């Protein structure tokens, strides 16, 4: 039978993204399995293995069979009751970091209960295990560090990275999330303490995308830090030196990339995470033709934002080519989104991507990116240097460009001021009243009613404040709705609560990468893809946008609820896998007839198993 990863046992139906050598996940839920580690685990060692520990859920027969008598209180609790108890405990913590620590503690002791909790309470717990709380966790990672959850590869390991990788207990790995900690969210250089990001991302790969946790490997590349506060912190866990750069940095990364390929093979997905701009683009360009690589900050963010834009067209009207985009922020997120938008417009209208860039404008710290600045720009910004007089300040750029869509990726909070939002709203309203008057003079009344309805849709500005964590958002949901008099469509990177304005409740969208990368990764694994292609990113965006319903639009939502994330991920995985097969990049042949069904069968289940 064809499975979702490597073929290990042709007679078993494998789930969770790879062949399972002990048939743990190929068994039915009511079929007993043996809790293997290196040998048969029993007694105290079984209770200390987070993958197999069930706490008080070990049955009477299991306690006899595995020498657990006396090591546990006499009561037997179901997983559901354990879940209820743990959620009650987490909700008692008022400080978000304390909730994060409680969840990480659970992950380190009872893996299945951790994922059951996260899957069943995704909207409540996603902000706890990932943004925004993970940002504070990374800042304080040295102080809260208790147990290593991944691999730390520092300059000390140069020349022996392959040997270091072999120290990881799992022989089969299919997804690696790696960071060098230089640009953690909007918080800057956190050095070795950036490990919280790979750990959090991979927890979401399992909970939201169904990739088995044993196949996931978080890695931090420690080349030092330029953060003086951390260098002087007695609890800092990384190298106490300034960041290595240039040849020393490049050689370490090159050794790492080829060691990963040598140890885990051609089809291990390497996700670059929170590298600074100058390294992020270079690493992606350098290794995309030789490795299966993906940068979530560039490509994942772009895919989730494009999905929101495609969805929002139902409320905005027109096509992407009919709109004018203005970005605040021209780093890896901003330029990555802009590139994917231009690519999608080219797919729609058949025009060269260079021509479709003309309605996409970017503002960086020095002002509007224009052709007169081209010589001083970094290479990844140069395609966006259009002909225009120099402009400084966002509000001046808004007045000059007159965008219909405003996107913030600056990493700096409070940049979408009251004046900016009001100007966006008033401009769009005035623009389309002008169109209305022109049509009134020129067309017959029977045609006029259709255009009036179109005008009402098109006078809605779209504002996306994407910077994380919440404190760095360009504006809040309340500000966007209030300053636009309830006309704006709003989405953000970090979550905001629903907001009521003049009797109407608005539900802000969250352009969270968690919508994309777990399903994207599962699709890549399902197909056994050997490379990532832009067509796969476009397929993921369209798959996500297609799952927004009329009921969601009525609330101003441009993303589906996260409560349905596993179904969403399965659909994204199916579309990504289908595109990989279409492009000839898939290695798992033949292609399954029903890719959605295959994706759902591939997903890891955190339900407790019977150990008899």
PDB file of N, CA and C in Angstrom, residues 97-151:
ATOM      1  N   UNK A  97       3.084  34.111  29.674  1.00  0.00           N
ATOM      2  CA  UNK A  97       4.317  33.330  29.713  1.00  0.00           C
ATOM      3  C   UNK A  97       4.171  32.111  30.620  1.00  0.00           C
ATOM      4  N   UNK A  98       3.389  32.243  31.686  1.00  0.00           N
ATOM      5  CA  UNK A  98       3.156  31.105  32.573  1.00  0.00           C
ATOM      6  C   UNK A  98       2.345  30.024  31.852  1.00  0.00           C
ATOM      7  N   UNK A  99       1.415  30.438  31.007  1.00  0.00           N
ATOM      8  CA  UNK A  99       0.655  29.482  30.202  1.00  0.00           C
ATOM      9  C   UNK A  99       1.586  28.771  29.221  1.00  0.00           C
ATOM     10  N   UNK A 100       2.484  29.544  28.623  1.00  0.00           N
ATOM     11  CA  UNK A 100       3.458  28.963  27.696  1.00  0.00           C
ATOM     12  C   UNK A 100       4.303  27.916  28.401  1.00  0.00           C
ATOM     13  N   UNK A 101       4.790  28.236  29.589  1.00  0.00           N
ATOM     14  CA  UNK A 101       5.644  27.310  30.322  1.00  0.00           C
ATOM     15  C   UNK A 101       4.883  26.048  30.721  1.00  0.00           C
ATOM     16  N   UNK A 102       3.614  26.205  31.052  1.00  0.00           N
ATOM     17  CA  UNK A 102       2.800  25.040  31.398  1.00  0.00           C
ATOM     18  C   UNK A 102       2.625  24.123  30.188  1.00  0.00           C
ATOM     19  N   UNK A 103       2.412  24.722  29.012  1.00  0.00           N
ATOM     20  CA  UNK A 103       2.256  23.922  27.799  1.00  0.00           C
ATOM     21  C   UNK A 103       3.563  23.227  27.421  1.00  0.00           C
ATOM     22  N   UNK A 104       4.679  23.944  27.509  1.00  0.00           N
ATOM     23  CA  UNK A 104       5.969  23.334  27.176  1.00  0.00           C
ATOM     24  C   UNK A 104       6.293  22.215  28.163  1.00  0.00           C
ATOM     25  N   UNK A 105       5.959  22.429  29.436  1.00  0.00           N
ATOM     26  CA  UNK A 105       6.161  21.380  30.430  1.00  0.00           C
ATOM     27  C   UNK A 105       5.370  20.135  30.095  1.00  0.00           C
ATOM     28  N   UNK A 106       4.145  20.322  29.610  1.00  0.00           N
ATOM     29  CA  UNK A 106       3.319  19.178  29.215  1.00  0.00           C
ATOM     30  C   UNK A 106       3.921  18.485  28.001  1.00  0.00           C
ATOM     31  N   UNK A 107       4.406  19.254  27.040  1.00  0.00           N
ATOM     32  CA  UNK A 107       5.023  18.677  25.842  1.00  0.00           C
ATOM     33  C   UNK A 107       6.229  17.811  26.200  1.00  0.00           C
ATOM     34  N   UNK A 108       6.952  18.210  27.224  1.00  0.00           N
ATOM     35  CA  UNK A 108       8.155  17.496  27.636  1.00  0.00           C
ATOM     36  C   UNK A 108       7.851  16.229  28.442  1.00  0.00           C
ATOM     37  N   UNK A 109       6.606  16.109  28.916  1.00  0.00           N
ATOM     38  CA  UNK A 109       6.278  14.951  29.759  1.00  0.00           C
ATOM     39  C   UNK A 109       5.204  14.043  29.171  1.00  0.00           C
ATOM     40  N   UNK A 110       4.276  14.598  28.387  1.00  0.00           N
ATOM     41  CA  UNK A 110       3.166  13.812  27.845  1.00  0.00           C
ATOM     42  C   UNK A 110       2.807  14.382  26.473  1.00  0.00           C
ATOM     43  N   UNK A 111       3.490  13.877  25.458  1.00  0.00           N
ATOM     44  CA  UNK A 111       3.402  14.429  24.103  1.00  0.00           C
ATOM     45  C   UNK A 111       1.989  14.359  23.530  1.00  0.00           C
ATOM     46  N   UNK A 112       1.349  13.210  23.682  1.00  0.00           N
ATOM     47  CA  UNK A 112       0.017  13.060  23.083  1.00  0.00           C
ATOM     48  C   UNK A 112      -1.018  13.967  23.743  1.00  0.00           C
ATOM     49  N   UNK A 113      -0.932  14.131  25.045  1.00  0.00           N
ATOM     50  CA  UNK A 113      -1.880  15.022  25.715  1.00  0.00           C
ATOM     51  C   UNK A 113      -1.644  16.462  25.285  1.00  0.00           C
ATOM     52  N   UNK A 114      -0.383  16.848  25.122  1.00  0.00           N
ATOM     53  CA  UNK A 114      -0.054  18.194  24.643  1.00  0.00           C
ATOM     54  C   UNK A 114      -0.723  18.464  23.293  1.00  0.00           C
ATOM     55  N   UNK A 115      -0.572  17.539  22.349  1.00  0.00           N
ATOM     56  CA  UNK A 115      -1.140  17.762  21.016  1.00  0.00           C
ATOM     57  C   UNK A 115      -2.654  17.647  21.014  1.00  0.00           C
ATOM     58  N   UNK A 116      -3.193  16.799  21.845  1.00  0.00           N
ATOM     59  CA  UNK A 116      -4.659  16.706  21.956  1.00  0.00           C
ATOM     60  C   UNK A 116      -5.220  18.031  22.442  1.00  0.00           C
ATOM     61  N   UNK A 117      -4.575  18.606  23.428  1.00  0.00           N
ATOM     62  CA  UNK A 117      -4.978  19.889  23.983  1.00  0.00           C
ATOM     63  C   UNK A 117      -4.924  20.982  22.915  1.00  0.00           C
ATOM     64  N   UNK A 118      -3.812  21.017  22.186  1.00  0.00           N
ATOM     65  CA  UNK A 118      -3.600  22.060  21.187  1.00  0.00           C
ATOM     66  C   UNK A 118      -4.574  21.931  20.023  1.00  0.00           C
ATOM     67  N   UNK A 119      -4.819  20.714  19.576  1.00  0.00           N
ATOM     68  CA  UNK A 119      -5.743  20.505  18.463  1.00  0.00           C
ATOM     69  C   UNK A 119      -7.177  20.868  18.852  1.00  0.00           C
ATOM     70  N   UNK A 120      -7.600  20.456  20.042  1.00  0.00           N
ATOM     71  CA  UNK A 120      -8.993  20.669  20.457  1.00  0.00           C
ATOM     72  C   UNK A 120      -9.273  22.102  20.906  1.00  0.00           C
ATOM     73  N   UNK A 121      -8.222  22.879  21.211  1.00  0.00           N
ATOM     74  CA  UNK A 121      -8.400  24.252  21.712  1.00  0.00           C
ATOM     75  C   UNK A 121      -7.503  25.208  20.935  1.00  0.00           C
ATOM     76  N   UNK A 122      -7.473  25.028  19.614  1.00  0.00           N
ATOM     77  CA  UNK A 122      -6.463  25.700  18.804  1.00  0.00           C
ATOM     78  C   UNK A 122      -6.565  27.226  18.873  1.00  0.00           C
ATOM     79  N   UNK A 123      -7.770  27.787  18.840  1.00  0.00           N
ATOM     80  CA  UNK A 123      -7.887  29.246  18.843  1.00  0.00           C
ATOM     81  C   UNK A 123      -7.423  29.842  20.171  1.00  0.00           C
ATOM     82  N   UNK A 124      -7.656  29.115  21.257  1.00  0.00           N
ATOM     83  CA  UNK A 124      -7.253  29.605  22.579  1.00  0.00           C
ATOM     84  C   UNK A 124      -5.766  29.402  22.829  1.00  0.00           C
ATOM     85  N   UNK A 125      -5.211  28.292  22.358  1.00  0.00           N
ATOM     86  CA  UNK A 125      -3.838  27.941  22.706  1.00  0.00           C
ATOM     87  C   UNK A 125      -2.796  28.330  21.662  1.00  0.00           C
ATOM     88  N   UNK A 126      -3.216  28.605  20.443  1.00  0.00           N
ATOM     89  CA  UNK A 126      -2.249  29.012  19.420  1.00  0.00           C
ATOM     90  C   UNK A 126      -1.485  30.270  19.832  1.00  0.00           C
ATOM     91  N   UNK A 127      -2.155  31.294  20.383  1.00  0.00           N
ATOM     92  CA  UNK A 127      -1.394  32.468  20.839  1.00  0.00           C
ATOM     93  C   UNK A 127      -0.496  32.175  22.040  1.00  0.00           C
ATOM     94  N   UNK A 128      -0.705  31.036  22.703  1.00  0.00           N
ATOM     95  CA  UNK A 128       0.117  30.669  23.854  1.00  0.00           C
ATOM     96  C   UNK A 128       1.407  29.995  23.405  1.00  0.00           C
ATOM     97  N   UNK A 129       1.288  29.022  22.494  1.00  0.00           N
ATOM     98  CA  UNK A 129       2.480  28.276  22.071  1.00  0.00           C
ATOM     99  C   UNK A 129       3.204  28.959  20.922  1.00  0.00           C
ATOM    100  N   UNK A 130       2.521  29.928  20.276  1.00  0.00           N
ATOM    101  CA  UNK A 130       3.190  30.649  19.199  1.00  0.00           C
ATOM    102  C   UNK A 130       2.924  32.141  19.385  1.00  0.00           C
ATOM    103  N   UNK A 131       2.954  32.895  18.316  1.00  0.00           N
ATOM    104  CA  UNK A 131       2.836  34.340  18.448  1.00  0.00           C
ATOM    105  C   UNK A 131       1.489  34.722  19.059  1.00  0.00           C
ATOM    106  N   UNK A 132       1.440  35.669  20.010  1.00  0.00           N
ATOM    107  CA  UNK A 132       2.529  36.572  20.396  1.00  0.00           C
ATOM    108  C   UNK A 132       3.396  36.085  21.564  1.00  0.00           C
ATOM    109  N   UNK A 133       2.941  35.081  22.337  1.00  0.00           N
ATOM    110  CA  UNK A 133       3.637  34.728  23.575  1.00  0.00           C
ATOM    111  C   UNK A 133       5.036  34.179  23.325  1.00  0.00           C
ATOM    112  N   UNK A 134       5.231  33.492  22.190  1.00  0.00           N
ATOM    113  CA  UNK A 134       6.547  32.907  21.921  1.00  0.00           C
ATOM    114  C   UNK A 134       7.629  33.972  21.827  1.00  0.00           C
ATOM    115  N   UNK A 135       7.248  35.199  21.467  1.00  0.00           N
ATOM    116  CA  UNK A 135       8.228  36.284  21.417  1.00  0.00           C
ATOM    117  C   UNK A 135       8.809  36.579  22.790  1.00  0.00           C
ATOM    118  N   UNK A 136       7.939  36.690  23.788  1.00  0.00           N
ATOM    119  CA  UNK A 136       8.414  36.911  25.151  1.00  0.00           C
ATOM    120  C   UNK A 136       9.198  35.700  25.646  1.00  0.00           C
ATOM    121  N   UNK A 137       8.752  34.503  25.266  1.00  0.00           N
ATOM    122  CA  UNK A 137       9.463  33.289  25.676  1.00  0.00           C
ATOM    123  C   UNK A 137      10.890  33.285  25.144  1.00  0.00           C
ATOM    124  N   UNK A 138      11.070  33.721  23.889  1.00  0.00           N
ATOM    125  CA  UNK A 138      12.425  33.785  23.319  1.00  0.00           C
ATOM    126  C   UNK A 138      13.275  34.818  24.039  1.00  0.00           C
ATOM    127  N   UNK A 139      12.690  35.939  24.391  1.00  0.00           N
ATOM    128  CA  UNK A 139      13.440  36.967  25.113  1.00  0.00           C
ATOM    129  C   UNK A 139      13.944  36.443  26.455  1.00  0.00           C
ATOM    130  N   UNK A 140      13.177  35.553  27.068  1.00  0.00           N
ATOM    131  CA  UNK A 140      13.508  35.051  28.409  1.00  0.00           C
ATOM    132  C   UNK A 140      13.900  33.578  28.388  1.00  0.00           C
ATOM    133  N   UNK A 141      14.282  33.079  27.206  1.00  0.00           N
ATOM    134  CA  UNK A 141      14.506  31.644  27.026  1.00  0.00           C
ATOM    135  C   UNK A 141      15.584  31.102  27.962  1.00  0.00           C
ATOM    136  N   UNK A 142      16.635  31.886  28.187  1.00  0.00           N
ATOM    137  CA  UNK A 142      17.699  31.432  29.076  1.00  0.00           C
ATOM    138  C   UNK A 142      17.215  31.237  30.494  1.00  0.00           C
ATOM    139  N   UNK A 143      16.321  32.109  30.937  1.00  0.00           N
ATOM    140  CA  UNK A 143      15.817  32.039  32.308  1.00  0.00           C
ATOM    141  C   UNK A 143      14.823  30.899  32.504  1.00  0.00           C
ATOM    142  N   UNK A 144      14.068  30.565  31.450  1.00  0.00           N
ATOM    143  CA  UNK A 144      13.031  29.535  31.603  1.00  0.00           C
ATOM    144  C   UNK A 144      13.482  28.184  31.049  1.00  0.00           C
ATOM    145  N   UNK A 145      14.700  28.118  30.491  1.00  0.00           N
ATOM    146  CA  UNK A 145      15.200  26.882  29.884  1.00  0.00           C
ATOM    147  C   UNK A 145      15.266  25.767  30.926  1.00  0.00           C
ATOM    148  N   UNK A 146      14.648  24.617  30.586  1.00  0.00           N
ATOM    149  CA  UNK A 146      14.661  23.470  31.488  1.00  0.00           C
ATOM    150  C   UNK A 146      15.139  22.201  30.801  1.00  0.00           C
ATOM    151  N   UNK A 147      14.806  22.079  29.516  1.00  0.00           N
ATOM    152  CA  UNK A 147      15.072  20.820  28.836  1.00  0.00           C
ATOM    153  C   UNK A 147      15.272  21.103  27.351  1.00  0.00           C
ATOM    154  N   UNK A 148      16.315  20.550  26.765  1.00  0.00           N
ATOM    155  CA  UNK A 148      16.596  20.788  25.350  1.00  0.00           C
ATOM    156  C   UNK A 148      15.572  20.074  24.483  1.00  0.00           C
ATOM    157  N   UNK A 149      14.981  20.819  23.562  1.00  0.00           N
ATOM    158  CA  UNK A 149      13.962  20.249  22.682  1.00  0.00           C
ATOM    159  C   UNK A 149      14.426  20.146  21.235  1.00  0.00           C
ATOM    160  N   UNK A 150      15.684  20.431  20.966  1.00  0.00           N
ATOM    161  CA  UNK A 150      16.178  20.361  19.598  1.00  0.00           C
ATOM    162  C   UNK A 150      17.687  20.281  19.594  1.00  0.00           C
ATOM    163  N   UNK A 151      18.283  20.574  18.444  1.00  0.00           N
ATOM    164  CA  UNK A 151      19.738  20.551  18.305  1.00  0.00           C
ATOM    165  C   UNK A 151      20.290  21.968  18.257  1.00  0.00           C
TER     166      UNK A 151
END
